[in-house]
């Protein structure tokens, strides 16, 4: 994602150099094309996360990726990044080049790592859930400073993979920054 952000920033800065009078929206181009850039950058990685989750959940190498789940994670991540970038560039004041540099600088740091981690956790957890469709899963809190929702889900014990946990989540993440996991419940 960081590489895609850098490439996208360079694309925009090149457009400014060749057409300095473009407004923010004209400069950015169609939103669906902008989203597609980031979808392309993350699709394979989120597919790998789903496959790893399926393998962890017991599907083994035979577990086929769920393209719908992967596409949902891919589109979600791309929309978050593009929506926030476009908002910062279009709504800012001052030089458009400075707004672009500031928006991308902000996103290349911890912000994109947190968002990408949320969607990777979602894809991995969806893989575990898909692999355990006929089994029970348990919510595993992975941080000593977990939130109350995560703790409630962990306290629920084993839940059928086709059901949701007490907070209404089928699997992690329960909130931004959540790195909890679901795991097959022991027999």
Coordinates of N, CA and C in Angstrom, one line a residue:
X1 N 0.8 -1.2 0.0 CA 0.0 0.0 0.0 C 0.9 1.2 0.0
X2 N 2.0 1.2 0.8 CA 2.9 2.4 0.8 C 3.5 2.6 -0.6
X3 N 3.8 1.6 -1.3 CA 4.3 1.7 -2.6 C 3.3 2.4 -3.6
X4 N 2.0 1.9 -3.5 CA 1.0 2.4 -4.3 C 0.7 3.9 -3.9
X5 N 0.8 4.2 -2.7 CA 0.7 5.6 -2.2 C 1.8 6.5 -2.9
X6 N 3.0 6.0 -2.8 CA 4.1 6.8 -3.4 C 4.0 7.0 -4.9
X7 N 3.6 5.9 -5.6 CA 3.4 6.0 -7.0 C 2.2 6.9 -7.4
X8 N 1.1 6.9 -6.6 CA 0.0 7.7 -6.8 C 0.4 9.2 -6.6
X9 N 1.1 9.5 -5.5 CA 1.6 10.8 -5.3 C 2.4 11.3 -6.4
X10 N 3.3 10.5 -6.9 CA 4.2 11.0 -8.0 C 3.4 11.2 -9.3
X11 N 2.3 10.4 -9.5 CA 1.4 10.6 -10.6 C 0.8 12.0 -10.6
X12 N 0.3 12.3 -9.4 CA -0.4 13.6 -9.2 C 0.6 14.8 -9.3
X13 N 1.7 14.7 -8.7 CA 2.7 15.7 -8.8 C 3.2 16.0 -10.3
X14 N 3.3 14.9 -11.1 CA 3.6 15.0 -12.5 C 2.5 15.7 -13.2
X15 N 1.2 15.4 -12.9 CA 0.1 16.1 -13.5 C 0.1 17.6 -13.2
X16 N 0.5 17.9 -12.0 CA 0.5 19.4 -11.6 C 1.6 20.1 -12.4
X17 N 2.7 19.4 -12.6 CA 3.8 20.0 -13.4 C 3.4 20.3 -14.8
X18 N 2.6 19.3 -15.4 CA 2.2 19.5 -16.8 C 1.0 20.3 -17.0
X19 N 0.1 20.4 -15.9 CA -1.1 21.3 -16.0 C -1.3 21.9 -14.7
X20 N -0.6 23.0 -14.3 CA -0.7 23.5 -13.0 C -2.0 24.2 -12.6
X21 N -2.9 24.4 -13.6 CA -4.2 25.0 -13.3 C -5.3 24.0 -13.0
X22 N -5.0 22.7 -12.9 CA -6.0 21.8 -12.6 C -6.5 21.9 -11.2
X23 N -7.8 21.8 -11.0 CA -8.4 21.8 -9.6 C -8.1 20.4 -9.0
X24 N -8.4 20.3 -7.7 CA -8.2 19.1 -7.0 C -8.9 17.9 -7.6
X25 N -10.2 18.1 -7.9 CA -11.0 17.0 -8.5 C -10.6 16.6 -9.9
X26 N -10.3 17.6 -10.7 CA -9.8 17.3 -12.1 C -8.4 16.7 -12.0
X27 N -7.6 17.1 -11.1 CA -6.3 16.5 -10.9 C -6.3 15.0 -10.5
X28 N -7.2 14.7 -9.6 CA -7.3 13.3 -9.1 C -7.9 12.4 -10.1
X29 N -8.8 12.8 -11.0 CA -9.4 11.9 -12.0 C -10.6 11.2 -11.4
X30 N -11.2 10.3 -12.1 CA -12.4 9.6 -11.6 C -12.1 8.8 -10.4
X31 N -13.0 8.9 -9.4 CA -12.8 8.2 -8.2 C -12.7 6.7 -8.4
X32 N -13.5 6.1 -9.3 CA -13.5 4.6 -9.5 C -12.1 4.2 -10.0
X33 N -11.5 5.0 -10.8 CA -10.1 4.6 -11.3 C -9.1 4.8 -10.2
X34 N -9.3 5.8 -9.4 CA -8.4 6.0 -8.2 C -8.5 4.8 -7.3
X35 N -9.7 4.3 -7.0 CA -9.9 3.2 -6.1 C -9.3 1.9 -6.7
X36 N -9.4 1.8 -8.0 CA -8.9 0.6 -8.7 C -7.4 0.4 -8.5
X37 N -6.7 1.6 -8.5 CA -5.2 1.5 -8.3 C -4.9 0.8 -6.9
X38 N -5.6 1.2 -5.9 CA -5.3 0.6 -4.6 C -5.9 -0.8 -4.4
X39 N -7.0 -1.1 -5.1 CA -7.5 -2.4 -5.1 C -6.5 -3.4 -5.7
X40 N -5.9 -3.0 -6.8 CA -4.9 -3.8 -7.5 C -3.7 -4.0 -6.6
X41 N -3.4 -3.0 -5.9 CA -2.2 -3.1 -5.0 C -2.4 -4.1 -3.8
X42 N -3.6 -4.2 -3.3 CA -3.8 -5.0 -2.1 C -4.5 -6.4 -2.3
X43 N -5.1 -6.6 -3.5 CA -5.9 -7.8 -3.7 C -5.1 -9.1 -3.4
X44 N -3.9 -9.2 -4.0 CA -3.1 -10.4 -3.8 C -2.8 -10.6 -2.3
X45 N -2.4 -9.5 -1.6 CA -2.0 -9.7 -0.2 C -3.2 -10.1 0.7
X46 N -4.3 -9.5 0.4 CA -5.5 -9.9 1.2 C -6.0 -11.3 0.9
X47 N -5.8 -11.7 -0.4 CA -6.0 -13.1 -0.8 C -5.1 -14.1 0.0
X48 N -3.9 -13.7 0.1 CA -2.9 -14.5 0.9 C -3.3 -14.6 2.4
X49 N -3.8 -13.4 2.9 CA -4.2 -13.4 4.3 C -5.4 -14.3 4.5
X50 N -6.4 -14.3 3.6 CA -7.5 -15.2 3.6 C -7.1 -16.6 3.6
X51 N -6.2 -17.0 2.6 CA -5.7 -18.3 2.5 C -5.0 -18.8 3.7
X52 N -4.2 -17.9 4.3 CA -3.5 -18.3 5.6 C -4.5 -18.5 6.7
X53 N -5.5 -17.7 6.8 CA -6.6 -17.9 7.8 C -7.3 -19.3 7.6
X54 N -7.6 -19.6 6.3 CA -8.2 -20.8 6.0 C -7.3 -22.0 6.4
X55 N -6.0 -21.9 6.1 CA -5.1 -23.0 6.5 C -5.0 -23.1 8.0
X56 N -5.0 -22.0 8.7 CA -4.9 -22.0 10.1 C -6.2 -22.6 10.7
X57 N -7.3 -22.3 10.0 CA -8.6 -22.9 10.5 C -8.8 -24.3 10.1
X58 N -7.9 -24.9 9.4 CA -7.9 -26.3 9.1 C -8.3 -26.7 7.7
X59 N -8.4 -25.8 6.8 CA -8.8 -26.1 5.5 C -7.7 -26.7 4.7
X60 N -6.4 -26.5 5.1 CA -5.3 -27.0 4.4 C -5.1 -26.4 3.0
X61 N -4.3 -27.0 2.2 CA -4.0 -26.4 0.9 C -5.2 -26.5 0.0
X62 N -6.2 -27.4 0.3 CA -7.4 -27.6 -0.6 C -8.4 -26.4 -0.4
X63 N -8.2 -25.6 0.6 CA -9.2 -24.6 0.9 C -9.1 -23.5 -0.2
X64 N -10.1 -23.3 -1.0 CA -10.1 -22.3 -2.1 C -10.5 -21.0 -1.5
X65 N -9.8 -19.9 -2.0 CA -10.1 -18.6 -1.5 C -11.6 -18.2 -1.8
X66 N -12.2 -17.4 -0.9 CA -13.5 -16.9 -1.1 C -13.4 -15.5 -1.8
X67 N -13.5 -15.5 -3.1 CA -13.3 -14.3 -3.8 C -14.2 -13.1 -3.4
X68 N -15.4 -13.4 -2.9 CA -16.3 -12.4 -2.4 C -15.8 -11.7 -1.2
X69 N -15.3 -12.5 -0.3 CA -14.7 -11.9 1.0 C -13.5 -11.1 0.7
X70 N -12.6 -11.7 -0.2 CA -11.4 -11.0 -0.6 C -11.7 -9.7 -1.3
X71 N -12.7 -9.7 -2.1 CA -13.1 -8.5 -2.9 C -13.7 -7.5 -1.9
X72 N -14.5 -7.9 -0.9 CA -15.0 -7.0 0.1 C -13.9 -6.3 0.9
X73 N -12.9 -7.1 1.3 CA -11.8 -6.5 2.0 C -11.0 -5.5 1.2
X74 N -10.7 -6.0 -0.1 CA -10.0 -5.2 -1.0 C -10.7 -3.8 -1.3
X75 N -11.9 -3.9 -1.6 CA -12.7 -2.7 -1.9 C -12.8 -1.8 -0.7
X76 N -13.0 -2.4 0.5 CA -13.1 -1.6 1.7 C -11.8 -0.8 2.0
X77 N -10.7 -1.5 1.9 CA -9.4 -0.8 2.1 C -9.2 0.3 1.1
X78 N -9.4 0.0 -0.1 CA -9.2 1.0 -1.2 C -10.1 2.2 -1.0
X79 N -11.3 2.0 -0.7 CA -12.2 3.1 -0.5 C -11.8 4.0 0.7
X80 N -11.4 3.4 1.8 CA -11.0 4.2 3.0 C -9.8 5.1 2.6
X81 N -8.8 4.5 1.9 CA -7.6 5.3 1.6 C -8.0 6.4 0.6
X82 N -8.7 6.0 -0.5 CA -9.0 7.0 -1.5 C -9.9 8.1 -1.0
X83 N -10.9 7.7 -0.3 CA -11.9 8.7 0.3 C -11.1 9.8 1.1
X84 N -10.3 9.3 2.0 CA -9.6 10.2 2.9 C -8.6 11.1 2.1
X85 N -7.8 10.5 1.2 CA -6.9 11.3 0.4 C -7.6 12.3 -0.4
X86 N -8.7 11.9 -1.1 CA -9.4 12.9 -1.9 C -10.0 14.0 -1.1
X87 N -10.5 13.7 0.1 CA -11.1 14.7 1.0 C -10.0 15.7 1.4
X88 N -8.8 15.2 1.8 CA -7.7 16.1 2.2 C -7.2 17.0 1.1
X89 N -7.2 16.4 -0.1 CA -6.6 17.2 -1.3 C -7.7 18.2 -1.8
X90 N -8.9 17.8 -1.9 CA -10.0 18.6 -2.5 C -10.4 19.7 -1.5
X91 N -10.5 19.5 -0.2 CA -11.0 20.4 0.8 C -10.0 21.3 1.4
X92 N -8.7 21.1 1.1 CA -7.6 21.9 1.7 C -7.5 23.3 1.1
X93 N -6.8 24.1 1.8 CA -6.5 25.5 1.2 C -5.0 25.6 0.9
X94 N -4.6 26.5 0.2 CA -3.2 26.7 -0.2 C -2.8 26.0 -1.4
X95 N -1.6 25.9 -1.6 CA -1.0 25.2 -2.8 C -1.4 23.8 -2.9
X96 N -1.9 23.4 -4.1 CA -2.4 22.0 -4.3 C -1.2 21.0 -4.2
X97 N -0.1 21.4 -4.6 CA 1.1 20.5 -4.4 C 1.4 20.2 -3.0
X98 N 1.3 21.3 -2.1 CA 1.5 21.1 -0.7 C 0.4 20.2 -0.1
X99 N -0.8 20.4 -0.5 CA -1.9 19.6 0.0 C -1.7 18.1 -0.4
X100 N -1.2 17.9 -1.6 CA -1.0 16.5 -2.0 C 0.2 15.9 -1.2
X101 N 1.3 16.6 -1.0 CA 2.4 16.1 -0.3 C 2.0 15.8 1.2
X102 N 1.2 16.7 1.8 CA 0.8 16.6 3.2 C -0.1 15.4 3.3
X103 N -1.1 15.2 2.4 CA -2.0 14.1 2.5 C -1.3 12.8 2.4
X104 N -0.4 12.6 1.4 CA 0.3 11.4 1.2 C 1.3 11.1 2.3
X105 N 1.9 12.1 2.8 CA 2.9 12.0 4.0 C 2.1 11.4 5.2
X106 N 1.0 11.9 5.4 CA 0.2 11.5 6.6 C -0.2 10.0 6.4
X107 N -0.6 9.6 5.2 CA -1.1 8.3 4.9 C 0.1 7.2 4.8
X108 N 1.3 7.6 4.5 CA 2.3 6.6 4.4 C 2.9 6.2 5.8
X109 N 2.5 6.8 6.8 CA 3.0 6.5 8.1 C 2.1 5.4 8.8
X110 N 1.9 5.6 10.1 CA 1.2 4.7 10.9 C -0.3 4.5 10.5
X111 N -0.8 5.5 9.9 CA -2.2 5.5 9.5 C -2.5 4.4 8.5
X112 N -1.7 4.3 7.5 CA -1.9 3.2 6.5 C -1.6 1.8 7.1
X113 N -0.7 1.8 8.0 CA -0.3 0.5 8.6 C -1.5 0.0 9.4
X114 N -2.2 0.9 10.2 CA -3.3 0.5 11.0 C -4.5 0.1 10.1
X115 N -4.8 0.8 9.1 CA -5.9 0.5 8.2 C -5.6 -0.8 7.5
X116 N -4.4 -1.0 6.9 CA -4.1 -2.2 6.2 C -4.1 -3.4 7.2
X117 N -3.7 -3.2 8.4 CA -3.7 -4.2 9.4 C -5.1 -4.6 9.7
X118 N -6.1 -3.7 9.8 CA -7.5 -4.0 10.0 C -8.0 -4.9 8.9
X119 N -7.7 -4.5 7.7 CA -8.3 -5.3 6.6 C -7.6 -6.7 6.4
X120 N -6.3 -6.7 6.8 CA -5.6 -8.0 6.8 C -6.1 -8.9 7.9
X121 N -6.4 -8.4 9.0 CA -7.0 -9.1 10.1 C -8.4 -9.6 9.7
X122 N -9.2 -8.7 9.0 CA -10.5 -9.1 8.5 C -10.4 -10.3 7.6
X123 N -9.5 -10.2 6.6 CA -9.3 -11.3 5.6 C -8.9 -12.6 6.2
X124 N -7.9 -12.5 7.1 CA -7.4 -13.7 7.8 C -8.5 -14.4 8.6
X125 N -9.2 -13.6 9.4 CA -10.3 -14.1 10.3 C -11.4 -14.7 9.4
X126 N -11.7 -14.0 8.3 CA -12.8 -14.6 7.4 C -12.3 -15.9 6.9
X127 N -11.0 -16.1 6.6 CA -10.5 -17.4 6.2 C -10.7 -18.5 7.2
X128 N -10.4 -18.1 8.5 CA -10.5 -19.1 9.6 C -12.0 -19.4 9.7
X129 N -12.9 -18.5 9.7 CA -14.3 -18.7 9.8 C -14.8 -19.6 8.7
X130 N -14.4 -19.3 7.4 CA -14.8 -20.1 6.3 C -14.3 -21.6 6.4
X131 N -13.1 -21.8 6.9 CA -12.6 -23.1 7.0 C -13.3 -23.9 8.1
X132 N -13.8 -23.2 9.1 CA -14.5 -23.9 10.2 C -16.0 -23.8 10.2
X133 N -16.6 -23.7 9.0 CA -18.0 -23.6 8.9 C -18.9 -24.6 9.6
X134 N -18.3 -25.8 9.8 CA -19.1 -26.8 10.5 C -18.5 -27.1 11.9
X135 N -17.7 -26.2 12.4 CA -17.1 -26.3 13.7 C -17.3 -25.1 14.6
X136 N -16.8 -25.2 15.8 CA -16.9 -24.0 16.7 C -15.6 -23.3 16.7
X137 N -15.7 -22.0 16.9 CA -14.6 -21.1 17.0 C -14.6 -20.3 18.3
X138 N -13.4 -19.9 18.7 CA -13.4 -19.1 19.9 C -12.6 -17.8 19.6
X139 N -13.0 -16.7 20.2 CA -12.4 -15.4 20.0 C -11.1 -15.3 21.0
X140 N -10.0 -15.0 20.4 CA -8.8 -14.9 21.2 C -8.3 -13.4 21.3
X141 N -8.3 -12.9 22.5 CA -7.8 -11.5 22.6 C -6.3 -11.6 22.6
X142 N -5.7 -10.7 21.7 CA -4.3 -10.8 21.5 C -3.5 -9.7 22.2
X143 N -4.2 -8.9 23.0 CA -3.6 -7.7 23.6 C -4.0 -7.7 25.1
X144 N -3.1 -7.3 26.0 CA -3.5 -7.1 27.4 C -4.4 -5.9 27.6
X145 N -4.5 -5.1 26.6 CA -5.3 -3.9 26.7 C -6.5 -4.0 25.7
X146 N -7.1 -5.2 25.6 CA -8.2 -5.4 24.7 C -9.4 -4.5 25.1
X147 N -10.3 -4.3 24.2 CA -11.5 -3.5 24.5 C -12.6 -4.4 25.1
X148 N -13.6 -3.8 25.7 CA -14.7 -4.6 26.4 C -15.4 -5.5 25.4
X149 N -15.6 -5.1 24.1 CA -16.3 -5.9 23.1 C -15.4 -7.2 22.9
X150 N -14.1 -7.0 22.8 CA -13.3 -8.2 22.5 C -13.3 -9.1 23.7
X151 N -13.3 -8.6 24.9 CA -13.4 -9.4 26.1 C -14.7 -10.1 26.2
X152 N -15.8 -9.5 25.9 CA -17.1 -10.1 25.9 C -17.1 -11.3 24.9
X153 N -16.6 -11.1 23.7 CA -16.5 -12.2 22.7 C -15.7 -13.3 23.2
X154 N -14.6 -13.0 23.8 CA -13.7 -14.1 24.3 C -14.4 -14.9 25.5
X155 N -15.1 -14.2 26.3 CA -15.8 -14.8 27.4 C -17.0 -15.7 27.0
X156 N -17.4 -15.5 25.8 CA -18.6 -16.3 25.2 C -18.2 -17.8 25.0
X157 N -16.8 -18.0 24.9 CA -16.4 -19.4 24.7 C -16.6 -19.8 23.3
X158 N -16.8 -21.1 23.0 CA -16.9 -21.6 21.7 C -18.3 -21.2 21.1
X159 N -18.2 -20.7 19.8 CA -19.4 -20.3 19.1 C -19.3 -20.9 17.7
X160 N -20.5 -21.4 17.3 CA -20.5 -22.0 15.9 C -20.0 -21.0 14.9
X161 N -19.2 -21.5 13.9 CA -18.7 -20.6 12.9 C -19.7 -19.9 12.1
X162 N -20.9 -20.5 12.1 CA -22.0 -19.9 11.3 C -22.8 -18.8 12.1
X163 N -22.5 -18.7 13.4 CA -23.1 -17.7 14.3 C -22.2 -16.5 14.5
X164 N -22.7 -15.5 15.2 CA -22.0 -14.3 15.5 C -21.6 -14.4 17.0
X165 N -20.6 -13.6 17.4 CA -20.3 -13.5 18.8 C -21.2 -12.5 19.5
X166 N -21.2 -12.4 20.8 CA -22.2 -11.6 21.5 C -22.3 -10.1 21.0
X167 N -21.2 -9.6 20.5 CA -21.2 -8.2 20.1 C -21.7 -8.0 18.6
X168 N -22.1 -9.2 18.0 CA -22.6 -9.1 16.7 C -21.6 -9.3 15.6
X169 N -20.3 -9.5 16.0 CA -19.2 -9.7 15.0 C -19.1 -11.2 14.7
X170 N -18.9 -11.5 13.4 CA -18.7 -12.9 13.0 C -17.2 -13.3 13.3
X171 N -16.4 -12.3 13.2 CA -14.9 -12.5 13.4 C -14.3 -11.1 13.6
X172 N -13.0 -11.1 14.1 CA -12.3 -9.8 14.2 C -12.1 -9.2 12.8
X173 N -11.8 -7.9 12.8 CA -11.6 -7.0 13.9 C -13.0 -6.4 14.5
X174 N -13.0 -6.2 15.8 CA -14.2 -5.6 16.4 C -14.1 -4.1 16.4
X175 N -13.0 -3.6 16.2 CA -12.8 -2.1 16.2 C -11.5 -1.8 15.4
X176 N -11.3 -0.6 15.1 CA -10.0 -0.2 14.4 C -8.8 -0.5 15.4
X177 N -7.8 -1.1 14.8 CA -6.7 -1.5 15.6 C -6.8 -2.8 16.3
X178 N -7.9 -3.5 16.2 CA -8.1 -4.8 16.8 C -7.3 -5.8 16.1
X179 N -6.5 -6.6 16.9 CA -5.7 -7.6 16.3 C -6.0 -9.0 17.0
X180 N -7.2 -9.1 17.5 CA -7.7 -10.3 18.0 C -7.8 -11.3 16.9
X181 N -8.0 -12.6 17.2 CA -8.1 -13.7 16.3 C -9.2 -14.6 16.6
X182 N -9.7 -15.3 15.7 CA -10.6 -16.4 16.0 C -9.8 -17.7 15.7
X183 N -10.0 -18.7 16.5 CA -9.3 -20.0 16.4 C -10.3 -21.1 16.6
X184 N -10.0 -22.2 15.9 CA -10.9 -23.4 16.1 C -10.9 -23.8 17.6
X185 N -12.1 -24.0 18.1 CA -12.2 -24.4 19.6 C -11.7 -25.8 19.7
X186 N -11.0 -26.1 20.8 CA -10.5 -27.4 21.1 C -11.6 -28.4 21.4
X187 N -11.4 -29.6 21.1 CA -12.4 -30.6 21.3 C -12.6 -30.9 22.8

